[in-house]
Short mmCIF file of C-alpha atoms in Angstrom, two decimals:
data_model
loop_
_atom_site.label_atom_id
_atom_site.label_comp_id
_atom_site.label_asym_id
_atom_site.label_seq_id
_atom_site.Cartn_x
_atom_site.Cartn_y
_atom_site.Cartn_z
CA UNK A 4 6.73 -60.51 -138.18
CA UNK A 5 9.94 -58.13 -137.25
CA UNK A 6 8.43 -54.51 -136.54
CA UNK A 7 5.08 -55.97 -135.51
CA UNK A 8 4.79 -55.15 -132.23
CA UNK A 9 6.13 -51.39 -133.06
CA UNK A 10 3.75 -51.44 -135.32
CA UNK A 11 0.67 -51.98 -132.83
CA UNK A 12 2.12 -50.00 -130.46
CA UNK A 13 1.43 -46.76 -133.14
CA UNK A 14 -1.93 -47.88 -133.76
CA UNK A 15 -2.73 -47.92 -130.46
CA UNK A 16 -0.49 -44.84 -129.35
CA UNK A 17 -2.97 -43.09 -132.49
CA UNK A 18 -6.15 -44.56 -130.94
CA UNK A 19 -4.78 -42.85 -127.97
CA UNK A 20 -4.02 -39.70 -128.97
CA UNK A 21 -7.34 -39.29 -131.18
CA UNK A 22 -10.00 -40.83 -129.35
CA UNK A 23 -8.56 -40.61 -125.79
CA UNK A 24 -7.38 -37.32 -124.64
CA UNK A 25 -8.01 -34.82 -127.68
CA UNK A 26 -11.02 -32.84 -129.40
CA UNK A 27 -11.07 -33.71 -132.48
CA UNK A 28 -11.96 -30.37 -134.18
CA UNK A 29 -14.43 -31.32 -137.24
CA UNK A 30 -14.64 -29.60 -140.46
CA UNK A 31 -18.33 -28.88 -141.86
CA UNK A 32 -20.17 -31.55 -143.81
CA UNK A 33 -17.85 -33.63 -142.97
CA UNK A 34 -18.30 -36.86 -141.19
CA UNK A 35 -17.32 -36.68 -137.80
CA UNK A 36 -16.06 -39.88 -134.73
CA UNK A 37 -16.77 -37.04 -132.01
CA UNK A 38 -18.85 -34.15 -131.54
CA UNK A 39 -16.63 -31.19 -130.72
CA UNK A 40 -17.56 -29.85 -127.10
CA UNK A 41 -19.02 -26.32 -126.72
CA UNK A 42 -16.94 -24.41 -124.80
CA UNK A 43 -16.02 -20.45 -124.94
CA UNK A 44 -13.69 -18.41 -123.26
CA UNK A 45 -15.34 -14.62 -123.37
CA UNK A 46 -12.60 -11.74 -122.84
CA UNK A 47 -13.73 -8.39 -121.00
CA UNK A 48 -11.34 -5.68 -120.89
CA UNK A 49 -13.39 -2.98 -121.30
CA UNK A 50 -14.43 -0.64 -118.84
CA UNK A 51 -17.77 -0.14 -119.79
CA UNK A 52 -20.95 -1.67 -119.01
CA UNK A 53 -22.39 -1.67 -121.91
CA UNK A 54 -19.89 -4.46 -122.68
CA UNK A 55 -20.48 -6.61 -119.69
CA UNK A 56 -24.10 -6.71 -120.36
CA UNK A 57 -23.85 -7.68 -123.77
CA UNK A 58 -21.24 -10.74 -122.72
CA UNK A 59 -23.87 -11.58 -120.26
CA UNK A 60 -26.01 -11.45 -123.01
CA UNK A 61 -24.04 -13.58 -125.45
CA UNK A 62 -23.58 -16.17 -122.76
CA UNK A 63 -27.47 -16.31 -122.09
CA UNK A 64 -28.25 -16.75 -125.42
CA UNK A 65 -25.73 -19.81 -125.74
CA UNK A 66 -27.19 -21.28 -123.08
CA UNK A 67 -30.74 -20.58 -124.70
CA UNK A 68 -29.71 -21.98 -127.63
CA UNK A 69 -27.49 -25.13 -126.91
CA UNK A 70 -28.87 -25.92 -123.22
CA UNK A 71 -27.12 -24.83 -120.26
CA UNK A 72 -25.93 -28.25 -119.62
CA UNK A 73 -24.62 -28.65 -123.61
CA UNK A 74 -21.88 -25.73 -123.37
CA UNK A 75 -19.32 -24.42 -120.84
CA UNK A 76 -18.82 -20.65 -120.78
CA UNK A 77 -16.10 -18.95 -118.77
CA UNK A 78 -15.71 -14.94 -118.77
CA UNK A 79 -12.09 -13.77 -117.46
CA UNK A 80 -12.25 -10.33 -116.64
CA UNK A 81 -9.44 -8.14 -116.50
CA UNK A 82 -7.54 -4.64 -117.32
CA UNK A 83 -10.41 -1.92 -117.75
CA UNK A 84 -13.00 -4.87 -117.46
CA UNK A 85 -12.04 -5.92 -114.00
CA UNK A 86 -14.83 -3.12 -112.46
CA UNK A 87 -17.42 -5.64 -114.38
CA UNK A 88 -16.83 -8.43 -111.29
CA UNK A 89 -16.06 -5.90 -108.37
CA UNK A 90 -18.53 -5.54 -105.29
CA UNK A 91 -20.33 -2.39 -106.49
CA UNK A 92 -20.45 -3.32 -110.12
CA UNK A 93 -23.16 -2.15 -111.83
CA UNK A 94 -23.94 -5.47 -113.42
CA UNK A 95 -23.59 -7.56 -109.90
CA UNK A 96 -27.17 -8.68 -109.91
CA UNK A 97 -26.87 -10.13 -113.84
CA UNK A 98 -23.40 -11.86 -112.53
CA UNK A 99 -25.29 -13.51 -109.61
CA UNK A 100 -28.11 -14.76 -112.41
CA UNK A 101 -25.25 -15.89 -114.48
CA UNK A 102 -22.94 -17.79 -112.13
CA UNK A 103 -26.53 -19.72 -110.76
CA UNK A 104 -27.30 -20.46 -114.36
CA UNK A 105 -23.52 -22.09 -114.71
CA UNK A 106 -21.33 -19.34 -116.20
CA UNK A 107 -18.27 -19.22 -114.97
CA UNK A 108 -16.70 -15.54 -114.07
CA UNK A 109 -13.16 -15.65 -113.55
CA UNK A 110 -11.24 -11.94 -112.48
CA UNK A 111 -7.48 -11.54 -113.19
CA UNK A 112 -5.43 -11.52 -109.98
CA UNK A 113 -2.15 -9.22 -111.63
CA UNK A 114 -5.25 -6.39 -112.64
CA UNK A 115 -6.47 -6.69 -108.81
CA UNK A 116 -3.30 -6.57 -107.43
CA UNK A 117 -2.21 -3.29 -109.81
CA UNK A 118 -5.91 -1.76 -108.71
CA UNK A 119 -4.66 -2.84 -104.83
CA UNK A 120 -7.75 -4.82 -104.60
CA UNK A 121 -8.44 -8.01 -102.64
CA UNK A 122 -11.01 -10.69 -102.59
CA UNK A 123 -13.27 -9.28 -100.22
CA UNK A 124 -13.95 -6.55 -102.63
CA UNK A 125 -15.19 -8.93 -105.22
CA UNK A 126 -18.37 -10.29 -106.07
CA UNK A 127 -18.82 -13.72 -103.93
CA UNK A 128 -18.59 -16.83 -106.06
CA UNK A 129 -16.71 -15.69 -108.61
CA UNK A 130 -13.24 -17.64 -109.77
CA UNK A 131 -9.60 -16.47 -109.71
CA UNK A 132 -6.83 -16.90 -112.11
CA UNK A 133 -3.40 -15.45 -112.08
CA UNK A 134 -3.51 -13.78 -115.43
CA UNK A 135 -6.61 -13.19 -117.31
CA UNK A 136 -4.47 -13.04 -120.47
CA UNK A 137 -2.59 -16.24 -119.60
CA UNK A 138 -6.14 -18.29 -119.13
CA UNK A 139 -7.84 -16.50 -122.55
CA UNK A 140 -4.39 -18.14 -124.39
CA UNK A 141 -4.63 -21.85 -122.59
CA UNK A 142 -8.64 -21.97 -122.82
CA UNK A 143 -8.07 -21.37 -126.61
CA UNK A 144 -4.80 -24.18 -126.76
CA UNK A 145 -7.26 -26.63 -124.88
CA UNK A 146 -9.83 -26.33 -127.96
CA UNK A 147 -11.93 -23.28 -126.39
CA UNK A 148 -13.65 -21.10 -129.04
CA UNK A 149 -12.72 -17.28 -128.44
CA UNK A 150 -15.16 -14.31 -128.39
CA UNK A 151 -14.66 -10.53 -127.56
CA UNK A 152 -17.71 -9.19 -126.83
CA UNK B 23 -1.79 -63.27 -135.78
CA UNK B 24 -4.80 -62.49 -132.97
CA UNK B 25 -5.49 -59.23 -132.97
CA UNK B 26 -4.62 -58.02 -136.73
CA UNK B 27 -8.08 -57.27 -137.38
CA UNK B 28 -8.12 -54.86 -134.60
CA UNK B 29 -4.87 -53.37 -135.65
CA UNK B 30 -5.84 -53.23 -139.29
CA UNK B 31 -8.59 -51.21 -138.33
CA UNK B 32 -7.32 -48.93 -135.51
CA UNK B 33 -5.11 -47.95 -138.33
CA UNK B 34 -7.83 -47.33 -140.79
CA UNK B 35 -9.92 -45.34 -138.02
CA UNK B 36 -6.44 -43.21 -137.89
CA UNK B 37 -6.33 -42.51 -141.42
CA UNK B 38 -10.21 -41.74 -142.09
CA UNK B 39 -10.20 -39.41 -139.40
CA UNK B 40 -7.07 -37.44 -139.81
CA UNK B 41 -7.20 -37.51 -143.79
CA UNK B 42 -10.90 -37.96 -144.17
CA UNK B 43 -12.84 -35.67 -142.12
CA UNK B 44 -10.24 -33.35 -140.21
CA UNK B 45 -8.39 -29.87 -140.65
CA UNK B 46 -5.03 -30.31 -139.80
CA UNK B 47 -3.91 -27.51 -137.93
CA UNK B 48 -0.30 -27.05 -139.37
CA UNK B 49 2.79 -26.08 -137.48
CA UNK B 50 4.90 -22.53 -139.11
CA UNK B 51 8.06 -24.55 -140.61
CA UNK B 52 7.37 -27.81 -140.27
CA UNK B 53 5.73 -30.34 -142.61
CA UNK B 54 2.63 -30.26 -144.05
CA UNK B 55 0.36 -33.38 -145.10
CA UNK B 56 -2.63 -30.83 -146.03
CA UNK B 57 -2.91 -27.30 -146.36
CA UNK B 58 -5.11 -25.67 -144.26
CA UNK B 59 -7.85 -23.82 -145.50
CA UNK B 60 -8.39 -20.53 -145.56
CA UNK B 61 -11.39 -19.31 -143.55
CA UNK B 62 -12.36 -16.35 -141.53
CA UNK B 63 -15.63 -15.85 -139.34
CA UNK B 64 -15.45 -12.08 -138.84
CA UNK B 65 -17.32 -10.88 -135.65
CA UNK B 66 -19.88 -7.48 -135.88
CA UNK B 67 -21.22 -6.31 -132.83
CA UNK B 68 -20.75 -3.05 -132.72
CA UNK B 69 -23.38 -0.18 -133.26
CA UNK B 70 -20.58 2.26 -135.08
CA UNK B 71 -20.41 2.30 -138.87
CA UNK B 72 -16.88 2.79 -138.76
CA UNK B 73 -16.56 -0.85 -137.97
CA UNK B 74 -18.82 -2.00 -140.21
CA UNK B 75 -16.25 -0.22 -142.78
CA UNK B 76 -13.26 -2.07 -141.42
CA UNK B 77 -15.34 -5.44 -141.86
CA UNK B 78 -15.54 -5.03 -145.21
CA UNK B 79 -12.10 -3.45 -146.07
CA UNK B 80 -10.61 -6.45 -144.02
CA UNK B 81 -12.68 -8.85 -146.02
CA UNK B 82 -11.56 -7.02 -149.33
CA UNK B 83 -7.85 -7.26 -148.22
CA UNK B 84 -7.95 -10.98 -147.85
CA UNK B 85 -9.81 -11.40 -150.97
CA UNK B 86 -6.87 -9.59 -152.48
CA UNK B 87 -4.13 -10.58 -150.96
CA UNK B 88 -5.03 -14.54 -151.19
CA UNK B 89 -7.41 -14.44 -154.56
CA UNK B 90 -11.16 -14.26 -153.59
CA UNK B 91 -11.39 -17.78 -154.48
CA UNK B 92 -8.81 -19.21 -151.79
CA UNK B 93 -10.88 -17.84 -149.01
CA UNK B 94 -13.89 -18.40 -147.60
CA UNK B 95 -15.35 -14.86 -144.89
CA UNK B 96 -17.80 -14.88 -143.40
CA UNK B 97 -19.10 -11.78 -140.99
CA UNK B 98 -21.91 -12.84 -138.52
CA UNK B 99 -23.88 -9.59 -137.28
CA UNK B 100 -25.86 -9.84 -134.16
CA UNK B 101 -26.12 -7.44 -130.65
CA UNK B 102 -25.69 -3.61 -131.82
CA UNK B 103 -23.79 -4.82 -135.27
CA UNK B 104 -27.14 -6.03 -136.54
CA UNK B 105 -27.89 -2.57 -138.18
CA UNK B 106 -25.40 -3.84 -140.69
CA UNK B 107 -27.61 -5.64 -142.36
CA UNK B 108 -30.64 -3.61 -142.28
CA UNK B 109 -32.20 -2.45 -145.00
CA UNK B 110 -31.36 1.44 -143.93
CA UNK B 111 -27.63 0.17 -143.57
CA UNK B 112 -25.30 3.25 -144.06
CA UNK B 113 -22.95 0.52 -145.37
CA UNK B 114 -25.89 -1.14 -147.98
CA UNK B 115 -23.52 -0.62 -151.04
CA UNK B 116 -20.77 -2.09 -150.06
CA UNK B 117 -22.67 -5.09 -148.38
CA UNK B 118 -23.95 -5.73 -151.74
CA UNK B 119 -20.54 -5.47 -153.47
CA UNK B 120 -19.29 -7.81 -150.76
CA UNK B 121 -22.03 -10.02 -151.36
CA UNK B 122 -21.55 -9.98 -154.93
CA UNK B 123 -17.84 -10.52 -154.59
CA UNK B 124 -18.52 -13.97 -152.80
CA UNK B 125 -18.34 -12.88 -148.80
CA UNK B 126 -21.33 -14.58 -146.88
CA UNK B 127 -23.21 -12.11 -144.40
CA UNK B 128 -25.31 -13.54 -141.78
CA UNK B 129 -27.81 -11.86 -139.35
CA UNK B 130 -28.39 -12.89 -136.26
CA UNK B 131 -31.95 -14.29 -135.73
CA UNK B 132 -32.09 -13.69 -131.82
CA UNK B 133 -31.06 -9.89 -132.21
CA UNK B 134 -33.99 -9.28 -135.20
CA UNK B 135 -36.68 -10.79 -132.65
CA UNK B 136 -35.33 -8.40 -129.86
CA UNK B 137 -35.36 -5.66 -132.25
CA UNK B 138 -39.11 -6.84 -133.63
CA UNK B 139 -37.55 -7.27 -137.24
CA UNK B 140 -37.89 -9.52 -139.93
CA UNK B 141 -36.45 -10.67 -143.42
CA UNK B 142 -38.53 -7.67 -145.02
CA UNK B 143 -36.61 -5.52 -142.74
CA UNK B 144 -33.12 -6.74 -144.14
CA UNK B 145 -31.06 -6.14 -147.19
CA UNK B 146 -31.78 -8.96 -149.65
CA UNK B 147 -29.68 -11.92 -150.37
CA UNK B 148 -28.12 -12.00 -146.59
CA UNK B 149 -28.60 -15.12 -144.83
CA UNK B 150 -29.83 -15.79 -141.36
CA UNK B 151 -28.50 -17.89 -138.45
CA UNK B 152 -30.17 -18.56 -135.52
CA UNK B 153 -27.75 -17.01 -132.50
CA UNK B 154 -24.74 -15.24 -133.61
CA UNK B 155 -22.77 -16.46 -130.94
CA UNK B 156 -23.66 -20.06 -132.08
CA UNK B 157 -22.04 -19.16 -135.10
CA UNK B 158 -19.15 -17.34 -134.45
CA UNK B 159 -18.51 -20.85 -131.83
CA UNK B 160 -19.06 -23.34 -134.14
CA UNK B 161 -17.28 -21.89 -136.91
CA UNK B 162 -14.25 -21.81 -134.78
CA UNK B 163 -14.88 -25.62 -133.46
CA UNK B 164 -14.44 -26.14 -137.37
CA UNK B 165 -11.34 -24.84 -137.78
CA UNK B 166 -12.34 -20.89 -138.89
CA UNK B 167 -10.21 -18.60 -137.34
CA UNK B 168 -11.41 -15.13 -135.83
CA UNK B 169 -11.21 -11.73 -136.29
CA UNK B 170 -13.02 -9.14 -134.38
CA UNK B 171 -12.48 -5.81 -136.48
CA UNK C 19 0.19 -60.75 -145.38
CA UNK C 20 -1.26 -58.53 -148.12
CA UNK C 21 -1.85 -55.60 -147.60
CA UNK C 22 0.52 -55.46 -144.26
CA UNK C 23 3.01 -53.34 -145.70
CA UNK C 24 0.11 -50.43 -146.03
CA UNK C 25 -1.34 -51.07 -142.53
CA UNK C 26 2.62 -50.35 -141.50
CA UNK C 27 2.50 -47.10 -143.60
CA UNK C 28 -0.75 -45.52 -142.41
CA UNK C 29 0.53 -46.36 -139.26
CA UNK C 30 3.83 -44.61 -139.72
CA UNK C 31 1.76 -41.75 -141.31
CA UNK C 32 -0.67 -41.41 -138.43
CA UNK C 33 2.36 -40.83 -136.04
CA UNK C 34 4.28 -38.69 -138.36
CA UNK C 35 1.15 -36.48 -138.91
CA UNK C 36 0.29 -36.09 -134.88
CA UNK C 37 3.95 -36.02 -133.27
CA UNK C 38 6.20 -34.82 -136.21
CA UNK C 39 4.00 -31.87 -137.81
CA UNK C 40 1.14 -30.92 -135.75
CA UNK C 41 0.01 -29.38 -132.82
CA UNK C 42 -1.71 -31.11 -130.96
CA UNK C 43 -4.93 -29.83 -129.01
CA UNK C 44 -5.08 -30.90 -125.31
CA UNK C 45 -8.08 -31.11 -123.30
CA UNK C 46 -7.72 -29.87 -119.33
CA UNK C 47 -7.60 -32.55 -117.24
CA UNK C 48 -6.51 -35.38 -119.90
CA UNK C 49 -3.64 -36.75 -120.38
CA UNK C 50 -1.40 -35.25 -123.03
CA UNK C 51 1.57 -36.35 -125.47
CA UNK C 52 2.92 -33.07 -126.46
CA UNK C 53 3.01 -29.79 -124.11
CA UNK C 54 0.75 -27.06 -126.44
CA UNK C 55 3.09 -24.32 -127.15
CA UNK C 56 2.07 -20.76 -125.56
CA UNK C 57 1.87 -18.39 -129.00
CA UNK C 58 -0.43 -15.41 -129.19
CA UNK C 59 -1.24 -13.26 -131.84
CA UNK C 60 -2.47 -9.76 -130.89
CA UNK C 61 -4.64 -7.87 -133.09
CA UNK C 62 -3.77 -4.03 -132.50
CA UNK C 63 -6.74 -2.16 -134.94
CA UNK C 64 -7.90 0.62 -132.72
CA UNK C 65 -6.53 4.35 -133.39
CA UNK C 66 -6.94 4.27 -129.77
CA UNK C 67 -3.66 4.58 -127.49
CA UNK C 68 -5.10 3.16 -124.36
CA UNK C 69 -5.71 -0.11 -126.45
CA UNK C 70 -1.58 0.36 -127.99
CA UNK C 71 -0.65 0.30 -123.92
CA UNK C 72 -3.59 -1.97 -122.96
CA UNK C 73 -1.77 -4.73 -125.91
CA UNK C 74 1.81 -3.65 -124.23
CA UNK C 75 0.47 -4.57 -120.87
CA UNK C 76 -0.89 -7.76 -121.78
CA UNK C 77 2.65 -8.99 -123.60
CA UNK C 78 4.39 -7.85 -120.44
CA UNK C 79 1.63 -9.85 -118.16
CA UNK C 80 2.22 -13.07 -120.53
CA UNK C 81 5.89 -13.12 -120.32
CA UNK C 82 6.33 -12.05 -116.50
CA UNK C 83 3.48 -15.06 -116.29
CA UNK C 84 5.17 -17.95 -118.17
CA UNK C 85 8.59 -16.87 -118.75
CA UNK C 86 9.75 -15.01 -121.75
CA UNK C 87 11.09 -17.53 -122.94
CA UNK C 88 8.23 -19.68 -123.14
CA UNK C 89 5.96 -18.01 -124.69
CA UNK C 90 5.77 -15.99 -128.31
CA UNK C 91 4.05 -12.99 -128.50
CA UNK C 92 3.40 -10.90 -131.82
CA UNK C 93 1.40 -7.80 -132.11
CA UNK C 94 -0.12 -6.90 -135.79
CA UNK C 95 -1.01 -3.66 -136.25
CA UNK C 96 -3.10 -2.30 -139.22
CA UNK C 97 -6.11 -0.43 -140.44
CA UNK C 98 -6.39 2.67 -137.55
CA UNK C 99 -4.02 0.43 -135.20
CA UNK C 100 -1.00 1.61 -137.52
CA UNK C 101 -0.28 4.39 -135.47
CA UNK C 102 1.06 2.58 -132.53
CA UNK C 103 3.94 1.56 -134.74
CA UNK C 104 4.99 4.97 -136.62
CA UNK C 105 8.30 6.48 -135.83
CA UNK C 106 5.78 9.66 -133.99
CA UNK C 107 3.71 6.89 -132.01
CA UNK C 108 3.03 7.85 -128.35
CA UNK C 109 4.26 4.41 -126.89
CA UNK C 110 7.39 4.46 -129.37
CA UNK C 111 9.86 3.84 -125.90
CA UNK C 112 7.06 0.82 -124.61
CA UNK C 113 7.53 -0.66 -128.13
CA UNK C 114 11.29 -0.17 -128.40
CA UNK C 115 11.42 -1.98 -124.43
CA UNK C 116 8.72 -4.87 -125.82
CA UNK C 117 11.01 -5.53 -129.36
CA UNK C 118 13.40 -6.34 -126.72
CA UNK C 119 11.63 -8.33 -124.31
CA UNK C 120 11.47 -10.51 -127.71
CA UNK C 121 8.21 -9.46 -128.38
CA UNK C 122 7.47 -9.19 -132.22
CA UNK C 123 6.05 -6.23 -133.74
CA UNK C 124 4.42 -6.27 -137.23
CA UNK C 125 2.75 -2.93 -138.98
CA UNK C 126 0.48 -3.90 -142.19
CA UNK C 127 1.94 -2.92 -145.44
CA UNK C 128 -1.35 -2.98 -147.37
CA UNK C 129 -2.86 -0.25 -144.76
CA UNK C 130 1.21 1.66 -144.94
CA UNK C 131 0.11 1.99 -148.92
CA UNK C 132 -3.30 3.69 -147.88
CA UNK C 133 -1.75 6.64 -145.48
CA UNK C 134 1.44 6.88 -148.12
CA UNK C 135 3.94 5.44 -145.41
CA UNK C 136 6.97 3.99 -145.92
CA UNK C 137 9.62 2.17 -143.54
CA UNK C 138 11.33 5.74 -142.99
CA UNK C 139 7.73 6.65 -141.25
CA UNK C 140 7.49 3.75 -139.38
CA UNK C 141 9.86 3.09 -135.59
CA UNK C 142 12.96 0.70 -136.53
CA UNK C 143 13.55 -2.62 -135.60
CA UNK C 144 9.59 -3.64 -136.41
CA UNK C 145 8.38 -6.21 -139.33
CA UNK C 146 6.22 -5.88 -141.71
CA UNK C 147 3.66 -8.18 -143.36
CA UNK C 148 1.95 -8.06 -146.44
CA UNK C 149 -1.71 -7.89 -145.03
CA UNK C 150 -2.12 -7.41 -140.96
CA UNK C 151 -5.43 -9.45 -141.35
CA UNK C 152 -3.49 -12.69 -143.44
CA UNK C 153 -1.71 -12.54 -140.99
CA UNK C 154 -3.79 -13.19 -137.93
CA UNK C 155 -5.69 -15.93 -140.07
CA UNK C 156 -2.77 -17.97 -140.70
CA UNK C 157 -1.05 -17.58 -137.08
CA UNK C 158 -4.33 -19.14 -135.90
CA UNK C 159 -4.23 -22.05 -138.89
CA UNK C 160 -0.63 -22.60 -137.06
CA UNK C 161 -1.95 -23.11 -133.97
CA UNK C 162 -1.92 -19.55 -131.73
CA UNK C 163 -4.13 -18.09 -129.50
CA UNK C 164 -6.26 -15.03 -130.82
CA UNK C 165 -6.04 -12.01 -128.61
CA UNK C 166 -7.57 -8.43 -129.17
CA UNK C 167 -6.71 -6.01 -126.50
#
């Protein structure tokens, strides 16, 4: 019985690691122990409009199709894309629709500082993250889908 | 020996779902148990031909480069990249010789209602999906990597 | 005790395959076994030099963010993106300063055949790859985060 309680320990310590505290990611067809969660991390970093509506778009229509409640959708905005979450945006009505409906809107702190803005020149209940860059990269290691509108 | 059972099979469970239903996302250098599979979901969602193009050169390039067999592309059209996949595409040729050369092009299903179109409207033998951003998420959640051309 | 000796090796295998050769996924907020390493591939594709500087600006963001040391950062340039990397580029001295900030910088050799370049053309001190687009498939197979600038 030497080793057997090693042994255990690495089943459970896979158990764990699987079932507790990861997404498994699933291939097609295949048969699956959990149902991957839907959750996307939209980049905009362009200054144009045209851009911001269509992410708004892209995150209405994965709400239409999944349910609101059946995927998580955060949109960091920074670089040229920052003016998409500022206080006279052109889009500030849509981002008010969006943030009711459950979208998260995140702006990039290092753009607002280079653009020597401040929170009171932003759109009310939107989030903040240090680095809009930084969040797209740990959104994506924490099992986030990507997409660049 | 209490509790073997449940060991026994907490170590199955561990082997079914690494080996038997999961992508193992490899690590550069170190070891590899399975080799991951090759598989792009391109994104088109641009209104500019020019793009189109690069879809299809980048599709051709990793056809080339890894044998058209050891990859499976994908390019999901949907927002202003839906015109594609129309049947007046400037691009029509080459979507056929893409096609043809084993690429899969989808439409998106929620654009072609915006835009009042249907099948008839499309080039033949592309397939459909119902929201492009669906796609483009789920593909990822099964282990596809992105490219945005 | 049949059949114990392969309960010990799929249990050995299980913990080989998660902590020895794979990255593991973590979800925010659970508990996690290995720290997800910060790697980012850029995709650099635009003839555009606002996008060359916009990519520069983000590599500078992610290591003045996490460290340079902790985090790797490589840019692949190809199709109309080639330009940022030729020896006439207009951010040549931004990607001389990023090659040393230990950022990596690879130009496409497949798209270098298309415009008749060779490594005379292009700035020193870059790397080349055989296809920019293999590439950015199989840094995401290995785990990195997808960026396009």
């Amino acid at each position: 019985m030497r080793g057997e309680p090693i042994l255990r320990r690495a089943a459970i310590a896979a158990m764990v690691a699987m079932f507790g505290g990861f997404t498994l990611v699933g291939v097609a067809g295949a048969q699956q122990t959990a149902e991957p969660k839907n959750r996307v991390v939209m980049q905009v970093s362009d200054g144009d409009a045209a851009k911001w509506n269509l992410a708004l778009n892209n995150a209405r229509n994965l709400q239409a199709d999944l349910g609101a409640a059946n995927v998580e959708i955060e949109i960091v905005a920074y670089g040229p894309g920052l003016g998409m979450l500022k206080r006279d945006s052109s889009v500030a009505t849509r981002v008010d629709e969006a943030l009711t409906s459950g979208v998260k809107l995140v702006a990039c702190e290092n753009t607002m500082r280079a653009q020597k803005l401040t929170q009171p020149d932003m759109l009310p209940s939107i989030g903040y993250v240090g680095a809009g860059v930084v969040e797209i990269m740990q959104r994506q290691q924490q099992g986030w889908s990507y997409l660049r509108p």
